[in-house]
XYZ file of C-alpha atoms in Angstrom:
276
model
C 87.506 75.905 76.696
C 85.990 79.368 77.121
C 83.819 78.188 80.024
C 86.762 76.858 82.067
C 87.170 78.801 85.320
C 90.788 77.900 86.110
C 93.502 77.684 83.457
C 96.954 76.142 83.798
C 99.800 77.353 81.594
C 103.312 75.986 81.290
C 105.460 78.793 79.883
C 109.038 77.787 79.220
C 108.733 75.141 81.940
C 107.273 77.548 84.532
C 103.742 76.651 85.641
C 101.042 79.302 86.116
C 97.495 78.854 87.406
C 94.995 81.660 86.841
C 91.376 82.408 86.102
C 90.041 82.457 82.585
C 88.665 85.952 83.235
C 92.219 87.175 83.924
C 93.434 85.978 80.527
C 90.395 87.613 78.913
C 91.188 91.132 80.211
C 92.036 92.073 76.612
C 89.614 90.079 74.423
C 91.656 90.481 71.221
C 94.914 89.252 72.761
C 96.314 85.834 71.896
C 95.845 84.679 75.488
C 92.119 85.396 75.279
C 91.824 83.693 71.879
C 93.756 80.726 73.256
C 90.775 79.807 75.431
C 88.649 79.437 72.303
C 91.238 77.230 70.575
C 91.777 80.014 68.059
C 95.589 80.041 68.236
C 97.750 77.084 67.287
C 100.812 78.501 69.055
C 99.372 77.293 72.368
C 99.364 73.499 72.661
C 97.029 71.809 75.140
C 98.952 68.934 76.784
C 97.399 66.947 79.639
C 95.024 69.780 80.455
C 97.762 72.448 80.457
C 98.556 75.013 77.789
C 102.189 74.740 76.762
C 103.896 77.902 75.495
C 107.500 77.881 74.328
C 108.355 81.358 75.644
C 110.257 82.905 78.572
C 108.563 81.854 81.819
C 110.320 84.445 83.984
C 109.135 87.347 81.838
C 105.648 85.842 81.666
C 105.319 86.393 85.418
C 105.322 90.149 84.682
C 102.708 89.564 81.970
C 100.486 87.798 84.502
C 100.983 90.540 87.083
C 99.912 93.102 84.483
C 96.782 91.132 83.592
C 95.819 90.782 87.254
C 96.405 94.422 88.265
C 96.456 96.403 84.995
C 99.634 98.008 86.346
C 103.263 97.827 85.323
C 105.230 96.852 88.419
C 108.889 96.026 87.845
C 111.745 95.509 90.328
C 114.284 98.306 90.811
C 117.046 96.327 89.074
C 114.917 95.334 86.060
C 116.604 96.003 82.704
C 114.966 93.694 80.104
C 112.525 96.279 78.793
C 112.991 95.353 75.121
C 112.620 91.607 75.759
C 109.493 92.131 77.871
C 108.101 94.428 75.181
C 108.624 91.666 72.599
C 106.834 89.213 74.878
C 103.914 91.634 75.281
C 103.712 91.999 71.492
C 103.831 88.206 71.057
C 100.821 87.796 73.355
C 98.979 90.639 71.624
C 99.024 92.861 74.708
C 99.734 96.072 72.826
C 98.780 98.481 75.637
C 101.518 96.891 77.753
C 103.955 96.929 74.833
C 103.293 100.631 74.311
C 104.047 101.363 77.968
C 107.263 99.350 77.879
C 108.415 101.303 74.826
C 108.503 104.391 77.087
C 111.399 103.270 79.275
C 111.953 106.754 80.678
C 108.587 106.490 82.448
C 109.435 103.180 84.085
C 113.127 103.255 84.916
C 114.072 104.179 88.484
C 115.811 107.507 88.974
C 118.666 108.476 91.221
C 117.755 110.708 94.156
C 120.346 112.889 95.858
C 119.892 114.238 99.396
C 122.318 116.595 101.142
C 122.358 117.276 104.880
C 124.335 120.272 106.172
C 125.075 120.414 109.865
C 126.595 123.336 111.786
C 127.356 123.354 115.517
C 127.770 126.807 117.103
C 128.188 126.954 120.873
C 124.873 125.678 122.350
C 122.963 125.571 119.045
C 122.949 123.261 116.061
C 121.695 124.239 112.599
C 120.421 121.850 109.937
C 119.648 122.368 106.265
C 118.472 119.569 103.982
C 118.476 119.737 100.172
C 116.828 117.060 98.006
C 116.536 116.421 94.275
C 113.017 115.000 94.780
C 110.539 117.465 96.260
C 108.220 114.663 97.373
C 110.969 113.097 99.480
C 111.754 116.448 101.104
C 108.043 116.981 101.788
C 107.735 113.530 103.373
C 110.795 114.126 105.537
C 109.454 117.532 106.607
C 106.289 115.815 107.837
C 108.426 113.551 110.030
C 110.400 116.366 111.674
C 108.912 118.610 114.370
C 110.676 121.374 116.268
C 109.377 122.265 119.739
C 110.302 125.418 121.623
C 109.993 126.506 125.243
C 111.697 128.669 127.856
C 113.653 127.496 130.855
C 115.716 129.194 133.510
C 119.449 128.852 133.829
C 118.987 126.956 137.076
C 117.074 124.204 135.321
C 119.434 123.929 132.334
C 120.354 120.333 133.125
C 116.719 119.193 133.275
C 115.525 117.278 130.184
C 112.548 119.571 129.531
C 111.506 123.100 130.528
C 109.848 122.892 133.943
C 106.128 123.598 134.228
C 105.881 125.021 130.699
C 104.441 123.199 127.685
C 106.472 122.935 124.501
C 105.139 124.722 121.426
C 105.685 123.242 117.938
C 107.403 125.506 115.411
C 107.075 125.320 111.623
C 110.189 124.344 109.684
C 111.789 126.881 107.395
C 111.025 125.964 103.779
C 113.031 128.185 101.421
C 111.798 126.066 98.486
C 110.114 122.761 97.688
C 113.522 121.126 97.563
C 114.990 122.166 100.916
C 114.217 122.858 104.563
C 116.023 124.222 107.614
C 115.658 123.918 111.387
C 117.718 124.226 114.557
C 117.938 122.848 118.067
C 119.693 123.740 121.311
C 119.438 126.791 123.547
C 119.762 130.504 123.031
C 120.057 133.221 125.689
C 116.835 135.209 125.940
C 116.630 137.642 128.900
C 117.621 137.529 132.561
C 118.341 133.926 133.419
C 115.940 132.612 130.766
C 116.927 130.479 127.793
C 114.939 129.603 124.680
C 115.221 125.864 124.153
C 114.468 124.054 120.880
C 113.902 120.314 120.772
C 113.660 118.150 117.653
C 111.523 115.051 117.207
C 111.821 112.778 114.154
C 109.068 110.210 113.580
C 108.653 107.362 114.258
C 111.019 108.068 117.196
C 109.054 109.829 119.966
C 111.997 111.425 121.746
C 112.483 115.189 121.864
C 116.200 115.839 121.489
C 117.997 119.096 122.268
C 121.598 118.019 121.621
C 122.579 118.695 118.005
C 124.867 115.667 117.714
C 122.078 113.395 118.905
C 119.630 114.924 116.428
C 122.165 114.452 113.617
C 122.632 110.796 114.532
C 118.880 110.179 114.552
C 118.418 112.015 111.237
C 121.148 110.013 109.487
C 119.754 106.769 110.881
C 116.266 107.706 109.630
C 117.604 108.294 106.117
C 119.513 105.012 106.083
C 116.398 103.122 107.173
C 114.501 104.906 104.381
C 116.704 103.293 101.732
C 119.303 106.043 101.320
C 123.018 105.266 101.135
C 125.679 107.599 102.515
C 128.167 108.246 99.694
C 130.308 111.081 101.055
C 131.050 113.191 104.114
C 133.002 116.417 103.974
C 133.678 119.607 105.888
C 132.337 122.548 103.902
C 133.735 125.228 106.217
C 136.169 124.428 109.003
C 135.832 127.950 110.441
C 132.042 127.756 110.694
C 132.179 124.016 111.477
C 129.785 123.098 108.666
C 129.678 119.404 107.801
C 127.990 118.013 104.693
C 126.554 114.486 104.299
C 125.566 113.310 100.798
C 123.073 110.464 100.341
C 121.707 108.721 97.266
C 118.799 106.361 96.618
C 117.360 104.679 93.551
C 113.668 105.449 93.441
C 111.243 103.980 90.938
C 109.064 106.439 89.095
C 105.329 106.568 89.573
C 103.575 103.401 88.499
C 101.705 103.247 85.226
C 98.244 101.763 84.995
C 96.043 100.802 82.095
C 92.322 101.491 82.088
C 89.988 99.840 79.623
C 87.003 101.853 78.400
C 84.312 99.512 77.135
C 81.995 100.753 74.418
C 78.998 98.912 72.912
C 80.031 96.536 70.166
C 83.764 96.847 70.861
C 86.350 94.846 72.767
C 87.493 97.885 74.695
C 89.951 100.723 74.228
C 92.996 100.696 76.472
C 94.480 103.930 77.746
C 97.587 104.404 79.832
C 97.840 106.848 82.684
C 100.268 107.587 85.477
C 99.142 106.663 88.960
C 99.237 109.249 91.750
C 101.641 107.332 94.001
C 104.392 109.936 93.621
C 104.104 113.613 92.768
C 107.655 114.861 92.960
C 110.086 115.352 90.103
């Protein structure tokens, strides 16, 4: 059986087709020994290996063997059952990873948007529990500034003058601040600030429009609005609270082969996410 290229397994009534080399990722596992007829638990019926185990959980086993990564859906909760399945198949590196649920379970992210409208200017401050999310959002937001005369106030952009991008204020890794609108400068000149939020290409000067685009961007990014409140009625500060379940960084397994051994498996965190 060891020279068979394709292998068919029926696990709890669910049929899987894979390569023999995939099942041999961990040579000392029961799945690898199965190909050499060294394990009586696996019955060969009509050219298919029959295994009386959970077929749904085995799909995660197969995904692990194919990618050497643990990839579970956000609503997954059967960590102990999947760990038992991994132990049954002799995939102890996977079982060890599953025993560390805190590394795999998704975490709740909180994002707070504060919005203040004062005459012709609007002020924004965003706080986030995940620094990586705040960093990603900061890369999407650009503030442009330029001068325009009072006579051209109704025009969409300052006439004959290019807009200059401004850096966002970053008090810490977990928050940022910016503003839009116009401010009196000198004579009949105004300093105008426009905000652009990718992937939208518009440059908006009206604070209410910027707020609407920002909230829409967060909702499309998987956040859910859970509360809206007025922090200060005198200063007209509104607060929008969002939450999102975000899976932690993926875990991968690398196998270091040494002469005369079947390989030593080591777990490491992938670099998909850096924030805490």
